[in-house]
mmCIF file of C-alpha atoms in Angstrom:
data_model
loop_
_atom_site.group_PDB
_atom_site.id
_atom_site.type_symbol
_atom_site.label_atom_id
_atom_site.label_comp_id
_atom_site.label_asym_id
_atom_site.label_seq_id
_atom_site.Cartn_x
_atom_site.Cartn_y
_atom_site.Cartn_z
ATOM 1 C CA VAL A 1 -0.065 0.011 0.133
ATOM 2 C CA GLY A 2 2.956 2.371 0.954
ATOM 3 C CA ALA A 3 4.721 1.839 -2.525
ATOM 4 C CA LEU A 4 1.406 2.305 -4.446
ATOM 5 C CA ALA A 5 1.232 5.852 -2.702
ATOM 6 C CA GLN A 6 4.777 6.750 -3.424
ATOM 7 C CA VAL A 7 4.248 5.917 -7.253
ATOM 8 C CA ARG A 8 0.811 7.767 -7.580
ATOM 9 C CA LEU A 9 1.125 10.453 -4.909
ATOM 10 C CA GLY A 10 4.909 10.876 -5.021
ATOM 11 C CA LEU A 11 5.144 10.544 -8.619
ATOM 12 C CA HIS A 12 7.742 7.952 -8.669
ATOM 13 C CA SER A 13 8.065 5.198 -11.506
ATOM 14 C CA PRO A 14 7.139 1.856 -10.176
ATOM 15 C CA GLU A 15 10.696 0.681 -11.373
ATOM 16 C CA SER A 16 12.372 3.132 -8.828
ATOM 17 C CA ILE A 17 10.026 2.029 -5.963
ATOM 18 C CA GLU A 18 10.560 -1.676 -6.589
ATOM 19 C CA GLU A 19 14.575 -1.088 -6.496
ATOM 20 C CA ALA A 20 14.192 1.219 -3.543
ATOM 21 C CA TYR A 21 12.571 -1.710 -1.390
ATOM 22 C CA ARG A 22 15.447 -3.787 -2.044
ATOM 23 C CA GLY A 23 13.961 -7.057 -2.864
ATOM 24 C CA GLU A 24 10.994 -6.908 -0.577
ATOM 25 C CA LEU A 25 8.702 -5.978 -3.292
ATOM 26 C CA LYS A 26 9.589 -8.321 -6.146
ATOM 27 C CA GLY A 27 7.415 -7.766 -9.355
ATOM 28 C CA PHE A 28 5.867 -4.532 -8.171
ATOM 29 C CA ALA A 29 6.667 -2.691 -11.402
ATOM 30 C CA ASP A 30 4.517 -5.607 -13.349
ATOM 31 C CA PHE A 31 1.884 -5.325 -10.441
ATOM 32 C CA PHE A 32 1.353 -1.839 -10.594
ATOM 33 C CA PRO A 33 -0.413 -1.346 -14.126
ATOM 34 C CA LYS A 34 -2.361 -4.563 -13.349
ATOM 35 C CA TYR A 35 -3.681 -3.312 -10.284
ATOM 36 C CA ARG A 36 -4.758 -0.008 -11.943
ATOM 37 C CA GLN A 37 -6.471 -2.119 -14.591
ATOM 38 C CA HIS A 38 -8.182 -4.351 -11.960
ATOM 39 C CA LEU A 39 -9.797 -1.126 -10.701
ATOM 40 C CA ALA A 40 -10.713 0.057 -14.054
ATOM 41 C CA ASP A 41 -12.298 -3.069 -15.006
ATOM 42 C CA ARG A 42 -14.787 -2.789 -12.087
ATOM 43 C CA SER A 43 -15.327 1.000 -12.556
ATOM 44 C CA GLN A 44 -13.726 1.374 -9.209
ATOM 45 C CA VAL A 45 -11.000 3.876 -7.625
ATOM 46 C CA ASP A 46 -9.384 4.153 -4.600
ATOM 47 C CA PHE A 47 -8.507 7.393 -2.893
ATOM 48 C CA ASP A 48 -4.833 7.805 -4.610
ATOM 49 C CA GLU A 49 -6.231 6.795 -8.063
ATOM 50 C CA GLN A 50 -8.776 9.827 -7.714
ATOM 51 C CA ILE A 51 -5.673 12.094 -7.988
ATOM 52 C CA TYR A 52 -3.581 9.863 -10.374
ATOM 53 C CA LEU A 53 -6.273 9.474 -12.828
ATOM 54 C CA ALA A 54 -7.451 13.319 -12.714
ATOM 55 C CA ILE A 55 -4.088 14.195 -13.648
ATOM 56 C CA GLU A 56 -3.681 11.761 -16.408
ATOM 57 C CA VAL A 57 -7.029 12.769 -17.821
ATOM 58 C CA MET A 58 -6.016 16.520 -17.807
ATOM 59 C CA LEU A 59 -2.654 15.905 -19.325
ATOM 60 C CA ARG A 60 -4.131 13.777 -22.080
ATOM 61 C CA ASN A 61 -7.126 15.765 -22.937
ATOM 62 C CA PRO A 62 -6.425 19.609 -23.435
ATOM 63 C CA ARG A 63 -10.246 20.185 -23.384
ATOM 64 C CA VAL A 64 -10.965 18.527 -20.208
ATOM 65 C CA ARG A 65 -8.090 20.544 -18.774
ATOM 66 C CA LEU A 66 -9.350 23.916 -20.016
ATOM 67 C CA ALA A 67 -12.926 23.111 -18.713
ATOM 68 C CA ALA A 68 -11.439 22.476 -15.445
ATOM 69 C CA GLU A 69 -9.303 25.705 -15.649
ATOM 70 C CA GLN A 70 -12.302 27.817 -16.150
ATOM 71 C CA ARG A 71 -14.266 26.421 -13.272
ATOM 72 C CA SER A 72 -11.380 27.019 -10.862
ATOM 73 C CA GLU A 73 -11.005 30.733 -10.667
ATOM 74 C CA VAL A 74 -9.462 30.663 -7.287
ATOM 75 C CA LEU A 75 -8.401 27.521 -5.311
ATOM 76 C CA LEU A 76 -8.418 27.719 -1.583
ATOM 77 C CA VAL A 77 -6.393 24.770 -0.303
ATOM 78 C CA ASP A 78 -6.124 24.043 3.539
ATOM 79 C CA GLU A 79 -3.342 21.875 5.238
ATOM 80 C CA PHE A 80 -1.089 22.873 2.359
ATOM 81 C CA GLN A 81 1.764 21.636 4.206
ATOM 82 C CA ASP A 82 0.489 17.838 3.566
ATOM 83 C CA LEU A 83 0.468 18.241 -0.089
ATOM 84 C CA ASN A 84 2.657 15.869 -2.111
ATOM 85 C CA PRO A 85 3.843 16.161 -5.728
ATOM 86 C CA ALA A 86 0.629 14.781 -7.143
ATOM 87 C CA HIS A 87 -1.416 17.216 -5.373
ATOM 88 C CA MET A 88 1.005 20.045 -6.379
ATOM 89 C CA LEU A 89 0.711 18.925 -10.040
ATOM 90 C CA LEU A 90 -3.123 18.703 -9.925
ATOM 91 C CA LEU A 91 -3.416 21.993 -8.434
ATOM 92 C CA ARG A 92 -1.187 23.752 -11.058
ATOM 93 C CA LEU A 93 -3.196 21.974 -13.866
ATOM 94 C CA LEU A 94 -6.540 23.230 -12.306
ATOM 95 C CA ALA A 95 -5.090 26.937 -11.591
ATOM 96 C CA GLY A 96 -3.833 27.246 -15.110
ATOM 97 C CA PRO A 97 -1.531 30.168 -16.000
ATOM 98 C CA SER A 98 -3.103 32.615 -13.539
ATOM 99 C CA LEU A 99 -1.870 30.116 -10.521
ATOM 100 C CA SER A 100 -4.673 31.818 -8.309
ATOM 101 C CA ILE A 101 -3.878 29.604 -5.412
ATOM 102 C CA PHE A 102 -4.622 30.598 -1.742
ATOM 103 C CA ALA A 103 -2.877 28.389 0.647
ATOM 104 C CA VAL A 104 -3.537 27.797 4.418
ATOM 105 C CA GLY A 105 -1.214 25.648 6.438
ATOM 106 C CA ASP A 106 1.415 25.052 9.162
ATOM 107 C CA ASP A 107 4.804 24.163 8.062
ATOM 108 C CA ASP A 108 5.383 22.462 11.431
ATOM 109 C CA GLN A 109 2.898 19.879 10.900
ATOM 110 C CA THR A 110 3.828 17.922 8.019
ATOM 111 C CA ILE A 111 2.916 14.314 8.701
ATOM 112 C CA TYR A 112 2.789 12.620 5.376
ATOM 113 C CA GLY A 113 6.609 12.835 4.392
ATOM 114 C CA PHE A 114 6.217 9.087 3.291
ATOM 115 C CA SER A 115 4.226 10.147 0.160
ATOM 116 C CA GLY A 116 6.276 13.303 -0.731
ATOM 117 C CA ALA A 117 4.760 15.930 1.636
ATOM 118 C CA THR A 118 7.174 18.602 2.569
ATOM 119 C CA PRO A 119 6.886 21.821 4.488
ATOM 120 C CA GLU A 120 9.112 23.254 1.281
ATOM 121 C CA TRP A 121 5.658 23.877 -0.238
ATOM 122 C CA LEU A 122 4.694 26.750 2.279
ATOM 123 C CA VAL A 123 8.232 27.908 2.983
ATOM 124 C CA ALA A 124 9.118 28.436 -0.830
ATOM 125 C CA PHE A 125 5.599 29.052 -1.863
ATOM 126 C CA GLU A 126 6.324 32.054 -3.979
ATOM 127 C CA ASN A 127 8.486 29.864 -6.093
ATOM 128 C CA HIS A 128 5.572 27.743 -6.930
ATOM 129 C CA VAL A 129 3.167 30.632 -7.031
ATOM 130 C CA PRO A 130 5.008 33.606 -8.522
ATOM 131 C CA GLU A 131 3.954 37.066 -6.690
ATOM 132 C CA ALA A 132 2.488 35.402 -3.823
ATOM 133 C CA VAL A 133 2.891 36.819 -0.446
ATOM 134 C CA HIS A 134 2.916 35.428 3.177
ATOM 135 C CA HIS A 135 0.604 36.194 5.821
ATOM 136 C CA ALA A 136 1.746 34.439 9.275
ATOM 137 C CA LEU A 137 -0.939 33.582 11.774
ATOM 138 C CA GLU A 138 1.092 34.265 14.785
ATOM 139 C CA VAL A 139 -1.331 34.264 17.628
ATOM 140 C CA ASN A 140 -2.355 30.791 19.295
ATOM 141 C CA TYR A 141 -5.816 31.143 20.986
ATOM 142 C CA ARG A 142 -6.360 27.623 21.664
ATOM 143 C CA CYS A 143 -3.541 26.175 24.127
ATOM 144 C CA PRO A 144 -2.254 27.244 27.644
ATOM 145 C CA ALA A 145 0.584 29.883 27.383
ATOM 146 C CA PRO A 146 3.154 27.419 28.880
ATOM 147 C CA VAL A 147 2.387 24.944 26.139
ATOM 148 C CA VAL A 148 2.457 27.653 23.432
ATOM 149 C CA THR A 149 5.962 28.775 24.541
ATOM 150 C CA SER A 150 7.424 25.285 24.931
ATOM 151 C CA ALA A 151 6.163 24.268 21.468
ATOM 152 C CA PHE A 152 7.491 27.374 19.836
ATOM 153 C CA ASN A 153 10.955 26.660 21.593
ATOM 154 C CA LEU A 154 10.862 23.210 20.098
ATOM 155 C CA LEU A 155 9.561 23.889 16.562
ATOM 156 C CA SER A 156 12.159 26.662 16.175
ATOM 157 C CA ARG A 157 14.724 24.189 15.774
ATOM 158 C CA ASN A 158 13.180 22.624 12.630
ATOM 159 C CA ARG A 159 15.600 23.281 9.868
ATOM 160 C CA VAL A 160 12.903 23.908 7.080
ATOM 161 C CA ARG A 161 10.122 26.155 8.164
ATOM 162 C CA VAL A 162 8.659 29.673 7.593
ATOM 163 C CA HIS A 163 10.242 32.241 9.908
ATOM 164 C CA LYS A 164 7.506 33.267 12.549
ATOM 165 C CA VAL A 165 7.114 34.020 16.267
ATOM 166 C CA ILE A 166 4.187 32.152 17.781
ATOM 167 C CA ARG A 167 2.610 33.868 20.909
ATOM 168 C CA SER A 168 -0.180 33.222 23.164
ATOM 169 C CA GLY A 169 -3.799 35.052 22.825
ATOM 170 C CA PRO A 170 -4.724 37.523 25.361
ATOM 171 C CA GLU A 171 -7.231 35.168 27.089
ATOM 172 C CA ASN A 172 -5.084 31.936 27.132
ATOM 173 C CA VAL A 173 -4.594 30.031 30.437
ATOM 174 C CA VAL A 174 -1.173 31.184 31.723
ATOM 175 C CA ASP A 175 -1.036 28.725 34.875
ATOM 176 C CA SER A 176 2.297 27.094 34.988
ATOM 177 C CA THR A 177 0.804 23.849 36.019
ATOM 178 C CA SER A 178 -0.945 23.708 32.493
ATOM 179 C CA LEU A 179 2.186 21.875 31.250
ATOM 180 C CA THR A 180 4.133 19.160 33.036
ATOM 181 C CA ILE A 181 7.124 17.296 31.442
ATOM 182 C CA ALA A 182 7.719 13.852 33.060
ATOM 183 C CA LYS A 183 10.614 11.349 32.334
ATOM 184 C CA VAL A 184 9.296 7.954 33.245
ATOM 185 C CA SER A 185 10.150 4.285 32.627
ATOM 186 C CA ASP A 186 6.587 3.181 31.972
ATOM 187 C CA GLN A 187 4.706 5.848 29.958
ATOM 188 C CA VAL A 188 1.564 3.713 29.874
ATOM 189 C CA GLN A 189 1.308 3.151 33.479
ATOM 190 C CA TYR A 190 2.126 6.849 34.352
ATOM 191 C CA THR A 191 -0.520 7.934 31.838
ATOM 192 C CA THR A 192 -2.968 5.618 33.439
ATOM 193 C CA ASP A 193 -2.286 6.823 36.871
ATOM 194 C CA ARG A 194 -2.594 10.348 35.772
ATOM 195 C CA VAL A 195 -6.036 9.559 34.151
ATOM 196 C CA ARG A 196 -7.220 8.010 37.228
ATOM 197 C CA LEU A 197 -6.201 10.656 39.481
ATOM 198 C CA LEU A 198 -8.014 13.484 37.288
ATOM 199 C CA ILE A 199 -11.263 11.286 37.256
ATOM 200 C CA GLU A 200 -10.900 10.883 41.123
ATOM 201 C CA GLY A 201 -10.762 14.637 41.215
ATOM 202 C CA GLY A 202 -13.875 15.182 39.433
ATOM 203 C CA ALA A 203 -13.090 15.364 35.824
ATOM 204 C CA LYS A 204 -15.282 13.457 33.393
ATOM 205 C CA PRO A 205 -13.779 10.975 31.036
ATOM 206 C CA ARG A 206 -14.846 12.852 27.924
ATOM 207 C CA GLU A 207 -13.009 15.946 29.128
ATOM 208 C CA ILE A 208 -9.670 13.831 29.091
ATOM 209 C CA ALA A 209 -7.758 13.364 25.735
ATOM 210 C CA VAL A 210 -4.589 11.151 25.629
ATOM 211 C CA LEU A 211 -2.407 11.747 22.774
ATOM 212 C CA SER A 212 0.245 9.265 21.692
ATOM 213 C CA ARG A 213 3.141 9.073 18.980
ATOM 214 C CA ASP A 214 2.142 5.587 18.119
ATOM 215 C CA ARG A 215 -0.687 3.206 18.943
ATOM 216 C CA LYS A 216 2.014 0.863 20.696
ATOM 217 C CA SER A 217 1.879 3.602 23.653
ATOM 218 C CA THR A 218 -1.822 3.511 24.105
ATOM 219 C CA ARG A 219 -2.626 0.390 25.904
ATOM 220 C CA LEU A 220 -4.895 1.902 28.298
ATOM 221 C CA ASN A 221 -7.402 -1.077 28.393
ATOM 222 C CA SER A 222 -10.261 -1.834 30.837
ATOM 223 C CA SER A 223 -7.667 -3.602 33.136
ATOM 224 C CA HIS A 224 -6.052 -0.314 33.855
#
């Protein structure tokens, strides 16, 4: 599945992807066109095929491309940092020569790098959309001030990012206890104990959110 995404969203050749997997996907280059034909024979598309197929149609049929351009006067694109090469190509085809693209995103939140997403789309936006201008949204109204400060200190070390200063909103919580950093040997047990303590203190379960880097660290089952 990942290899299919790398071809269709990352715009790599099936041969290069098969080679990159170093023997783990033998025959993938032959499988790729068969997979697409399997979908076509059944009049089906998966998510990535929608993008890939739309690009093919517009590149091969100038009339379809012109009709799409005429219907796309201005394109407003959210989560721009998560776009991959296929998305960018599709946008440029839809926008046409005017490249009227309004992009909204956060270069510090790119999470789809495996399929070609990169914060560079935002960092160098004017290279892709000439004469574009940047407008930084620098006020965080959502998080407690200590969280905003800590996050900004961490993210400022990212090598590829838009230069900006993130600050808290005027009504954000400023209590220093709103952020606690704990170094523990058993993250699951610590989190479980913390959740239990909050509930015993009167918090409702729906008021508690547990975020984790991966699923392996979220084994908060009924036994806890």
